[in-house]
Coordinates of C-alpha atoms in Angstrom, one line a residue:
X1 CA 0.0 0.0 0.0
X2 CA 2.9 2.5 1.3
X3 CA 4.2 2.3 -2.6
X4 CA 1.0 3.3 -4.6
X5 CA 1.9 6.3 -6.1
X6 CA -1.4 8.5 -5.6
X7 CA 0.0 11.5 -7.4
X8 CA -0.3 9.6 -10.9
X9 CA -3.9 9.8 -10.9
X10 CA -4.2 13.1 -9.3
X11 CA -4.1 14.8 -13.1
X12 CA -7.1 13.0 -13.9
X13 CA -9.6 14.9 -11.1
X14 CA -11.1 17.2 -13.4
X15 CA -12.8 19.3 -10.4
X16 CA -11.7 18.7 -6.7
X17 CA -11.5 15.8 -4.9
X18 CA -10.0 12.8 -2.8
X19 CA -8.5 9.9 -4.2
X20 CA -7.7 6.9 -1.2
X21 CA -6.5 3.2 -0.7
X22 CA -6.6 1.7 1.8
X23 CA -6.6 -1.9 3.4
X24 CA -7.7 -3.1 6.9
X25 CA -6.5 -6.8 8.1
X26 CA -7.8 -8.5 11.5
X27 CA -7.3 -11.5 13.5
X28 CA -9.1 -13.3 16.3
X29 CA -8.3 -16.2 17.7
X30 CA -10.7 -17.1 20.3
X31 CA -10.4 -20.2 23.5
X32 CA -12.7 -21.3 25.4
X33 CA -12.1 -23.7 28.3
X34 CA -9.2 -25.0 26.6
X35 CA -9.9 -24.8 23.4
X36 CA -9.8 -22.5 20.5
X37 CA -12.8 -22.2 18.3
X38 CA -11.6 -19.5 16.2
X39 CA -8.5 -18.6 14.2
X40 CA -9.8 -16.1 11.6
X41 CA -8.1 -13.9 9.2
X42 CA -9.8 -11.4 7.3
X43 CA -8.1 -8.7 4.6
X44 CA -10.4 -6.2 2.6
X45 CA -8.5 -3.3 0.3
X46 CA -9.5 -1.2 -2.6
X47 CA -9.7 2.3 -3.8
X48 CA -11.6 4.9 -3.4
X49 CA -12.4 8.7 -5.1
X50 CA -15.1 11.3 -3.3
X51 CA -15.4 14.7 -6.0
X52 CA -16.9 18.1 -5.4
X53 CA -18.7 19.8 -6.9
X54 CA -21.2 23.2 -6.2
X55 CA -21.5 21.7 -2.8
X56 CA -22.3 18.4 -3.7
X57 CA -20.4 15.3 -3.5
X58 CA -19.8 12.5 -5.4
X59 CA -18.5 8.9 -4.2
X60 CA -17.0 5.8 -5.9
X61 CA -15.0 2.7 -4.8
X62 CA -13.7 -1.0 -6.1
X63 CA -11.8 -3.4 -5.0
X64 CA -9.7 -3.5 -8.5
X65 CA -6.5 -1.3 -8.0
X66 CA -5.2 -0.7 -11.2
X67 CA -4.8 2.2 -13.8
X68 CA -7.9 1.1 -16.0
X69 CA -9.6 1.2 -12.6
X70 CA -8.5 4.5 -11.2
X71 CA -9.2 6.3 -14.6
X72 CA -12.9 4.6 -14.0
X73 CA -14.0 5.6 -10.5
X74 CA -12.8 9.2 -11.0
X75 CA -15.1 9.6 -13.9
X76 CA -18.1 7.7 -11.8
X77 CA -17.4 10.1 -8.9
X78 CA -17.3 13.0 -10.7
X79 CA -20.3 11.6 -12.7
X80 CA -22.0 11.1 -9.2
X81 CA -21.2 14.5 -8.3
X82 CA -22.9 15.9 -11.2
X83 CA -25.8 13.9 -10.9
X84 CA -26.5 14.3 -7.5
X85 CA -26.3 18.4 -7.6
X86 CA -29.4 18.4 -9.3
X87 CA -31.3 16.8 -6.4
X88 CA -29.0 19.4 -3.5
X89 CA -31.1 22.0 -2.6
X90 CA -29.3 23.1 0.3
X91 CA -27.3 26.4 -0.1
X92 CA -24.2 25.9 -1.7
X93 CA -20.6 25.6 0.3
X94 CA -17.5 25.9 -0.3
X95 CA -14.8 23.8 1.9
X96 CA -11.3 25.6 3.7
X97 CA -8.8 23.6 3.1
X98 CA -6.0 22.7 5.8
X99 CA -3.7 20.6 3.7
X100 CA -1.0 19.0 5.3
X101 CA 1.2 15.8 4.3
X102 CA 2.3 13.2 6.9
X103 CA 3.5 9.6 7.5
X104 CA 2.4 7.4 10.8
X105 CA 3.1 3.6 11.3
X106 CA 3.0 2.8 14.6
X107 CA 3.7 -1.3 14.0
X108 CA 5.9 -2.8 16.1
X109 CA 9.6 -2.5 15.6
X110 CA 9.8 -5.8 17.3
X111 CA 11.1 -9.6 15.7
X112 CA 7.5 -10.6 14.7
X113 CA 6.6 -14.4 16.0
X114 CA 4.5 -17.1 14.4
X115 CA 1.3 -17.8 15.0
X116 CA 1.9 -20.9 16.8
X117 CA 3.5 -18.9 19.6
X118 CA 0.7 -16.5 19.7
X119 CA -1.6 -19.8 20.3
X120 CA 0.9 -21.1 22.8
X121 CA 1.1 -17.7 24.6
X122 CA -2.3 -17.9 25.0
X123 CA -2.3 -21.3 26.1
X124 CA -0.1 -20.8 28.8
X125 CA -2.9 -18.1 30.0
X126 CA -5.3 -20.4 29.9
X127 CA -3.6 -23.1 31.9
X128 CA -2.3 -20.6 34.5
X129 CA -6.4 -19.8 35.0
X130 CA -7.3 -23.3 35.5
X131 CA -4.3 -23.6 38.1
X132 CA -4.9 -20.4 40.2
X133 CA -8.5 -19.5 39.8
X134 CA -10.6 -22.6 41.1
X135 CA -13.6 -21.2 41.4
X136 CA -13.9 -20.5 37.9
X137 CA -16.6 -22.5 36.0
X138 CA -15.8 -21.1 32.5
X139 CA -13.0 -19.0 30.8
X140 CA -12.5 -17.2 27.2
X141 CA -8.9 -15.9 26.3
X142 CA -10.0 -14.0 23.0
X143 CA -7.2 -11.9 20.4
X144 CA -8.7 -9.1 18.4
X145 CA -6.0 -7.5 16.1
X146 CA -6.7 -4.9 13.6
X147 CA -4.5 -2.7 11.1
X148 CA -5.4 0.0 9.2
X149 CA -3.2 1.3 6.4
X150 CA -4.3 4.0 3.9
X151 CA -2.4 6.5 1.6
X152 CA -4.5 9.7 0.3
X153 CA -3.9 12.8 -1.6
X154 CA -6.0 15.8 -2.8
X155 CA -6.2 18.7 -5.0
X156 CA -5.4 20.8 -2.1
X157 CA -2.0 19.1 -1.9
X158 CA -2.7 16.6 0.8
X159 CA -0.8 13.8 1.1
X160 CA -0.9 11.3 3.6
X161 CA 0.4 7.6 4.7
X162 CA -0.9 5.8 7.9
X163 CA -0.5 2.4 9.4
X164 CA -2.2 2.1 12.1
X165 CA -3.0 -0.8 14.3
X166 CA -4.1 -2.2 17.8
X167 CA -3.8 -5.3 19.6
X168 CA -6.1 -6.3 22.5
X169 CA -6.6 -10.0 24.2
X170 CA -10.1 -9.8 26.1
X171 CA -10.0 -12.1 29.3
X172 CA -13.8 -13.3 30.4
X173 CA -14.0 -15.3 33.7
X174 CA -17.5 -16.9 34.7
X175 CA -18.2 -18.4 38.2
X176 CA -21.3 -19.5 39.9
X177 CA -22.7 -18.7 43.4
X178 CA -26.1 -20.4 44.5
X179 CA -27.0 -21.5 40.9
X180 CA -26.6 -17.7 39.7
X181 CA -23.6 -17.5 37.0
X182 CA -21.7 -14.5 37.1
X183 CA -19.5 -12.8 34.4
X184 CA -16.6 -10.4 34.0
X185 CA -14.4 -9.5 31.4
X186 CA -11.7 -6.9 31.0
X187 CA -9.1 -6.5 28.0
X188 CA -5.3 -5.8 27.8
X189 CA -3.2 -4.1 25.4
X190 CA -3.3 -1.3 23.1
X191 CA -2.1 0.4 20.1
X192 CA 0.1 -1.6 18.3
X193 CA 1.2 -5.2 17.5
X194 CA 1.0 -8.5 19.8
X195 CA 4.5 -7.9 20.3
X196 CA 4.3 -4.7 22.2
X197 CA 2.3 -6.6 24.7
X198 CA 2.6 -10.1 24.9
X199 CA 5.8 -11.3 24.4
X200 CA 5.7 -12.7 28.4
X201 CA 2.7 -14.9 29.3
X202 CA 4.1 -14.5 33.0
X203 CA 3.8 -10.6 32.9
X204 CA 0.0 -11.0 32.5
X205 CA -0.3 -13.4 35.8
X206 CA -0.6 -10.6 37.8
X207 CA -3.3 -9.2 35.7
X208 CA -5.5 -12.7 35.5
X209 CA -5.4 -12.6 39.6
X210 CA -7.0 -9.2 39.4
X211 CA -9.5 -9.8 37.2
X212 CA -10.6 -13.3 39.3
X213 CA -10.4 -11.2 42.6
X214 CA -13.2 -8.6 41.2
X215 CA -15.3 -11.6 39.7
X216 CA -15.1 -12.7 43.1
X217 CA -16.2 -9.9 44.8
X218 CA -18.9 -9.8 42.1
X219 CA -20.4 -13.1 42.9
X220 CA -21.0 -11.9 46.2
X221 CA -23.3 -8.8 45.6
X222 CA -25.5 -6.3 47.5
X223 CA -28.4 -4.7 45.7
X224 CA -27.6 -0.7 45.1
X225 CA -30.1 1.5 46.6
X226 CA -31.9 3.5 43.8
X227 CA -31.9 7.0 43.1
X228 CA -30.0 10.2 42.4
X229 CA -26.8 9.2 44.0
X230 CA -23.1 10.2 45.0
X231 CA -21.3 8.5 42.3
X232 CA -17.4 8.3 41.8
X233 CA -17.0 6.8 38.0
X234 CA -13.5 5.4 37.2
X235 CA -12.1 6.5 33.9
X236 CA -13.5 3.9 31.6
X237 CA -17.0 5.3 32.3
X238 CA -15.5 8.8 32.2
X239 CA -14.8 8.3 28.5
X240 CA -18.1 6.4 27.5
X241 CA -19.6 9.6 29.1
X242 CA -17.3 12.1 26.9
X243 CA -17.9 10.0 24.1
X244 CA -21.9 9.0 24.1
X245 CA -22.9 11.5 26.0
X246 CA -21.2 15.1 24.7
X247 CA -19.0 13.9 22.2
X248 CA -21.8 12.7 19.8
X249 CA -24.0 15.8 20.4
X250 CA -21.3 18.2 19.5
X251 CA -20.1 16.8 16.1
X252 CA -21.1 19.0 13.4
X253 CA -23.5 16.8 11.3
X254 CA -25.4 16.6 14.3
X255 CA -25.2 20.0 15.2
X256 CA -26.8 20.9 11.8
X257 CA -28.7 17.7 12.6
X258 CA -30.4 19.9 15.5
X259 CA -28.8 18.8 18.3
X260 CA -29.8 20.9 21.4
X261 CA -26.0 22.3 21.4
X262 CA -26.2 23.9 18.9
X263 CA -26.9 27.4 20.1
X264 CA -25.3 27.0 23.5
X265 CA -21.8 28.1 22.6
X266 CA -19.9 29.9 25.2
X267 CA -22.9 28.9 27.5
X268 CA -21.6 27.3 31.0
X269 CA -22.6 23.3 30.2
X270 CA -20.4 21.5 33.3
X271 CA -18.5 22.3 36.1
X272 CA -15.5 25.0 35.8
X273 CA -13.6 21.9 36.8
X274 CA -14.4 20.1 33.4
X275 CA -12.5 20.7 30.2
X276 CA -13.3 18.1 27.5
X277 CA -11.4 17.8 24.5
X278 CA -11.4 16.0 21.1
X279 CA -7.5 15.5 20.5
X280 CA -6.1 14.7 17.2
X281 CA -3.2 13.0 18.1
X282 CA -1.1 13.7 21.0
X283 CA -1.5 14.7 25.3
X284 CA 1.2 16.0 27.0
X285 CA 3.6 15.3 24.6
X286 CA 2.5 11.3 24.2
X287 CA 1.3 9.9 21.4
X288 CA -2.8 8.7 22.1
X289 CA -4.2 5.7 21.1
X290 CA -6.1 6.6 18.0
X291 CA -3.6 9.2 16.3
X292 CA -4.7 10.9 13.7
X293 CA -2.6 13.5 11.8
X294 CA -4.2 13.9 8.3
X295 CA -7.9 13.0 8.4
X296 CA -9.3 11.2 5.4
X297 CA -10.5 14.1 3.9
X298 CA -7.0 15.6 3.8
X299 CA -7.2 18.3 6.6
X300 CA -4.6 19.0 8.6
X301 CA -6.1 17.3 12.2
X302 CA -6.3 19.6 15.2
X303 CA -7.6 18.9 19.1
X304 CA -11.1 20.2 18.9
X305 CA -11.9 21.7 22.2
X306 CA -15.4 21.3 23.4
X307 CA -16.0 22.6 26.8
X308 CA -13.1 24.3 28.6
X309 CA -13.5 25.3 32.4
X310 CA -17.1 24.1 32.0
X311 CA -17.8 26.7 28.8
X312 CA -19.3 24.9 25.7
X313 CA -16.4 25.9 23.0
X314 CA -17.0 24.5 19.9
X315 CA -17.5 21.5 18.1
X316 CA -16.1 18.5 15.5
X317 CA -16.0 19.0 12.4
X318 CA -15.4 17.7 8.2
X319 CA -14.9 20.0 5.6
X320 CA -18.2 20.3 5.0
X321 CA -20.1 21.0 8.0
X322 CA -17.6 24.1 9.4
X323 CA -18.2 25.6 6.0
X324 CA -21.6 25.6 6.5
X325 CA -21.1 26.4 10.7
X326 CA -18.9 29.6 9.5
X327 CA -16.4 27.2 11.7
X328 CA -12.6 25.7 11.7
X329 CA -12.3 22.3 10.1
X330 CA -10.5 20.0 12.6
X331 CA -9.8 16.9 11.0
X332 CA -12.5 15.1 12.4
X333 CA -13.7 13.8 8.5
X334 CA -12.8 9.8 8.8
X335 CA -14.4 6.8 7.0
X336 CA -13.3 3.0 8.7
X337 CA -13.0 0.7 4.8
X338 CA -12.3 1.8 1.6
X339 CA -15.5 1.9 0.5
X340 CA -16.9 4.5 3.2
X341 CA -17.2 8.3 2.9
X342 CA -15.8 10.4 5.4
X343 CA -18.2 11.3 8.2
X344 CA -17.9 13.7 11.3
X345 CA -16.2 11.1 13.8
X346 CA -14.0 11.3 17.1
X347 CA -10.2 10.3 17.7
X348 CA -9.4 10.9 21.5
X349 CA -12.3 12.0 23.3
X350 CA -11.2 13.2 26.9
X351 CA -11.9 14.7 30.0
X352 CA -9.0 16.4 31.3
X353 CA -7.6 15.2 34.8
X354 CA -7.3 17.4 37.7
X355 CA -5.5 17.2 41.5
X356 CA -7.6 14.8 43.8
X357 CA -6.7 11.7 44.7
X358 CA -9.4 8.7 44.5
X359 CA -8.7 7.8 47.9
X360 CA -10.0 11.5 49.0
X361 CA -13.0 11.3 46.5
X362 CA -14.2 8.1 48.2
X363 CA -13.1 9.1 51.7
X364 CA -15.9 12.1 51.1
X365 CA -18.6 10.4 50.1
X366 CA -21.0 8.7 53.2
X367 CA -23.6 6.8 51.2
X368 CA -22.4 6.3 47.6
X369 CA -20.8 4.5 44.9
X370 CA -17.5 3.9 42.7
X371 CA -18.7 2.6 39.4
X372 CA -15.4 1.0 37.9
X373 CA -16.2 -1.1 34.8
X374 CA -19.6 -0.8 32.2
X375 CA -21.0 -3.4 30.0
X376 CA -22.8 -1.0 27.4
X377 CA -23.8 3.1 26.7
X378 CA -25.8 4.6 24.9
X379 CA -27.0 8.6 24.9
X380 CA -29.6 10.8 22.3
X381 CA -29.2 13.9 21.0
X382 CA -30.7 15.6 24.0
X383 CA -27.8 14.3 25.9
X384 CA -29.4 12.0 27.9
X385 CA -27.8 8.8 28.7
X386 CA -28.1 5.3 30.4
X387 CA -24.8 3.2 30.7
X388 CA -24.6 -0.3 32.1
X389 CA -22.6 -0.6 35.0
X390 CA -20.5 -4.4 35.0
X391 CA -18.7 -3.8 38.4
X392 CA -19.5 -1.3 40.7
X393 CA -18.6 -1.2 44.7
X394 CA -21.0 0.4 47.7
X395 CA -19.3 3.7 49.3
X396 CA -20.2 3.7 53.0
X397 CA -19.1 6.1 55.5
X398 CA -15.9 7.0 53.0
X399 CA -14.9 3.4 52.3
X400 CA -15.7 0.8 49.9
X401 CA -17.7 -2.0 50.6
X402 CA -19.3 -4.8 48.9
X403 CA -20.1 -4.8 44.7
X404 CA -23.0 -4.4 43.8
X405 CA -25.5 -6.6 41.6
X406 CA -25.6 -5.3 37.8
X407 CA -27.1 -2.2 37.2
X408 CA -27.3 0.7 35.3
X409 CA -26.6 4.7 35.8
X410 CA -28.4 7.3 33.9
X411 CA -29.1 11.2 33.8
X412 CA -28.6 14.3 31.6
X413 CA -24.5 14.6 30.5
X414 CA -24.5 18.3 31.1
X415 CA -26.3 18.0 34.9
X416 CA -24.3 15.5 35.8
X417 CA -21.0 17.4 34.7
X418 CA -22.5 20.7 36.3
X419 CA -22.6 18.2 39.3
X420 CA -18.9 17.1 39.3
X421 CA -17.1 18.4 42.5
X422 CA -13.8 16.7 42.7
X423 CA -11.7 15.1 39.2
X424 CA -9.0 12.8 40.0
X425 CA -5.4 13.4 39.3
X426 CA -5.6 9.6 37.3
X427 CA -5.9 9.8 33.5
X428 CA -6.3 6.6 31.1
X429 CA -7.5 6.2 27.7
X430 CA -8.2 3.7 25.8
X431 CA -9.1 2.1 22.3
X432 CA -10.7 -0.8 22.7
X433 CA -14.2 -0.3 20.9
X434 CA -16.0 1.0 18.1
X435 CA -17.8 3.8 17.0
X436 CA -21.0 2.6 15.4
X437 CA -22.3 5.8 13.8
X438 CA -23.7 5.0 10.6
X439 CA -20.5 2.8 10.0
X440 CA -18.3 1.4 12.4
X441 CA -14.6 2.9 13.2
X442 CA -12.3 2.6 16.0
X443 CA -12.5 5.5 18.4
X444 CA -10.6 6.3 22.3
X445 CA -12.0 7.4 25.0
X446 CA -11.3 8.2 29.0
X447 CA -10.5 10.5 31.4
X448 CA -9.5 10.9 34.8
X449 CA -11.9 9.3 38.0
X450 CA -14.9 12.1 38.9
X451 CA -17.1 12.5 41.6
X452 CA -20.6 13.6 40.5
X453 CA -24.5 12.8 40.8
X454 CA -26.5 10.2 39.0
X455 CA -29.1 8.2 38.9
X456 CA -28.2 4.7 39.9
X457 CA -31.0 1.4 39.6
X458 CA -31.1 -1.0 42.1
X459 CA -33.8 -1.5 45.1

């Protein structure tokens, strides 16, 4: 992919446009109880061209990559284009341009290994669950691997090469206490290749006892006492709220979508403790999970700041919707396979950390929670969300005490960040999921630990 030479084909765009490649490859390798019932590879590539015209795109794609082809899809997008401006009866637009040229490839610069160690690595796992965890009733060691590598240029002389990939192993434990089975699951690694994170099964032991000594203390549950709550959320749920909560209702297809945000710039929205940010690529100097330089659409990819000192600040944005906002693009325009526009879509979705310690935040709450792990989230456009909550532990007279059964938490985003009081000093992110928004694409999230008010379910 890295030695497709884009610039070839650029003479052939008659009006502006985008011309892409692009090729994602996964893995998963999947055992259960011993045994692996899944070893999958999957590799899709192709090209792709997206024209302008009057305010009007035009999109085509194939999975041939040749000249013949190339010449073809540029002459069916602009085609498109053409077509399709008859039926536009929105007011016209014309994009700024940002353009920018860049290189990422974050794989590993590490001997790579076979597959059969990556199965015995994991077999080792395995076995060392069986030997230390006897309560255990089932176990899942699963490997999901994905790399994305594209090349793009434009007519505003972008040009851009990324390789991009993440590794994660997802460790589920199930045990059983009076007939009732109960379930937990968290997932290790990151950014890069297997080999950044797995080259010593015995590193993970530490880990694997962890994750046993929460299902534990899950199996032994209290109900949680329902209602608007004292909550301390740890920073996975942090960034599910950042992301499902604000993040969604401040890109700028939903904004012209009529999201309720939409006129409440430079409006207090959150505590003058909260600053939330989109970031392109990098925090403090480190390079995030889900790095993005050059966005597909060419554009030179800032942070997009959202709320700073709890003032609403702007929002995300393509090409196309800060022309029509009046509005900075960021470099928020990214599409997941070759065959996918662009679209509005986060990279690094944040709350910024602050000076308390978690200790304090729990010490200071008499009747609460600390909800440390979810299962799900989901939010609207009003902001309001409901997020399941996987592990969560009672907070009584400022120390923890039992977990609790499954629940879920819920509220407003913007009352429960007006509500926050104390932001921890901790900061995590992470890349594990997707985005689905109208197609899927890998997104991070997270955030420091925050003490706020919520709804919680229970009895």
């Amino acid at each position: 992919m890295k030695n497709f030479d884009l610039n070839l084909y650029k003479s052939m765009l008659s009006q502006y446009g985008e011309i892409r490649v692009q090729e994602n490859r996964s893995r998963n390798i999947t055992i259960t109880n011993g045994k692996m019932i899944k070893n999958e590879k999957t590799s899709r590539r192709g090209l792709s061209v997206r024209s302008f015209e009057n305010g009007t795109w035009g999109f085509a794609s194939s999975e041939n990559i040749s000249p013949e082809t190339f010449k073809r899809i540029i002459q069916t997008a602009e085609q498109n284009a053409k077509y399709l401006k008859g039926y536009n009866t929105a007011k016209s637009f014309q994009p700024e341009h940002l353009p920018y040229n860049y290189q990422l490839d974050v794989s590993t610069t590490k001997p790579r290994i076979t597959e059969g160690d990556v199965i015995a690595f994991l077999m080792n796992l395995d076995q060392y669950i069986v030997a230390h965890c006897p309560a255990i009733k089932s176990r899942t060691l699963r490997l999901i691997e994905l790399d994305m590598e594209k090349k793009m240029v434009n007519l505003a002389d972008s040009q851009s090469y990324s390789l991009w990939s993440r590794s994660h192993l997802f460790l589920t434990m199930t045990t059983e206490r009076s007939a009732t089975p109960y379930t937990y699951s968290e997932a290790i690694g990151g950014m890069g290749d297997f080999e950044d994170y797995f080259f010593d099964p015995s590193q993970l032991y530490t880990k694997i006892d962890l994750i046993y000594s929460r299902l534990m203390d899950k199996s032994d549950p209290v109900d949680a006492s329902a209602g608007m709550k004292d909550i301390i959320i740890g920073s996975e749920i942090t960034g599910i709220l950042a992301h499902e909560a604000i993040g969604h209702t401040t890109e700028g297809d939903n904004i012209l979508g009529g999201s309720i945000y939409g006129n409440m710039l430079g409006q207090q929205v959150a505590s003058d403790k909260i600053t939330l940010v989109d970031f392109a690529h990098t925090f403090n100097g480190q390079l995030l999970p889900m790095p993005i330089f050059v966005d597909d659409e060419g554009t030179k990819a800032e942070d997009a700041v959202i709320i700073e000192n709890g003032i609403l600040k702007g929002f995300m944005h393509n090409l196309e919707t800060a022309a029509k906002l009046g509005m900075k693009p960021t470099g928020n325009g990214r599409a997941f396979e070759f065959f996918d526009e662009p679209l509005v879509r986060m990279r690094n979705t944040a709350i910024l950390p602050r000076e308390d310690k978690l200790e304090d935040m729990i010490a200071s709450i008499d009747d609460g929670y600390y909800i440390y792990n979810s299962s799900n989230g989901q939010a609207d456009s009003t902001g309001e969300f409901m997020f399941g909550v996987s592990l969560g532990y009672e907070i009584k007279n400022g120390k923890l005490g039992k977990a609790i059964k499954e629940t879920t938490v819920s509220g407003m985003a913007f009352d429960v960040l007006k509500s926050t009081t104390m932001i921890g000093n901790d900061f995590h992110i992470t890349n594990v999921g997707y985005c689905g928004k109208k197609q899927w694409i890998p997104t991070a999230d997270g955030g420091p630990s925050l003490k706020c008010r919520m709804n919680i379910g229970g009895k």
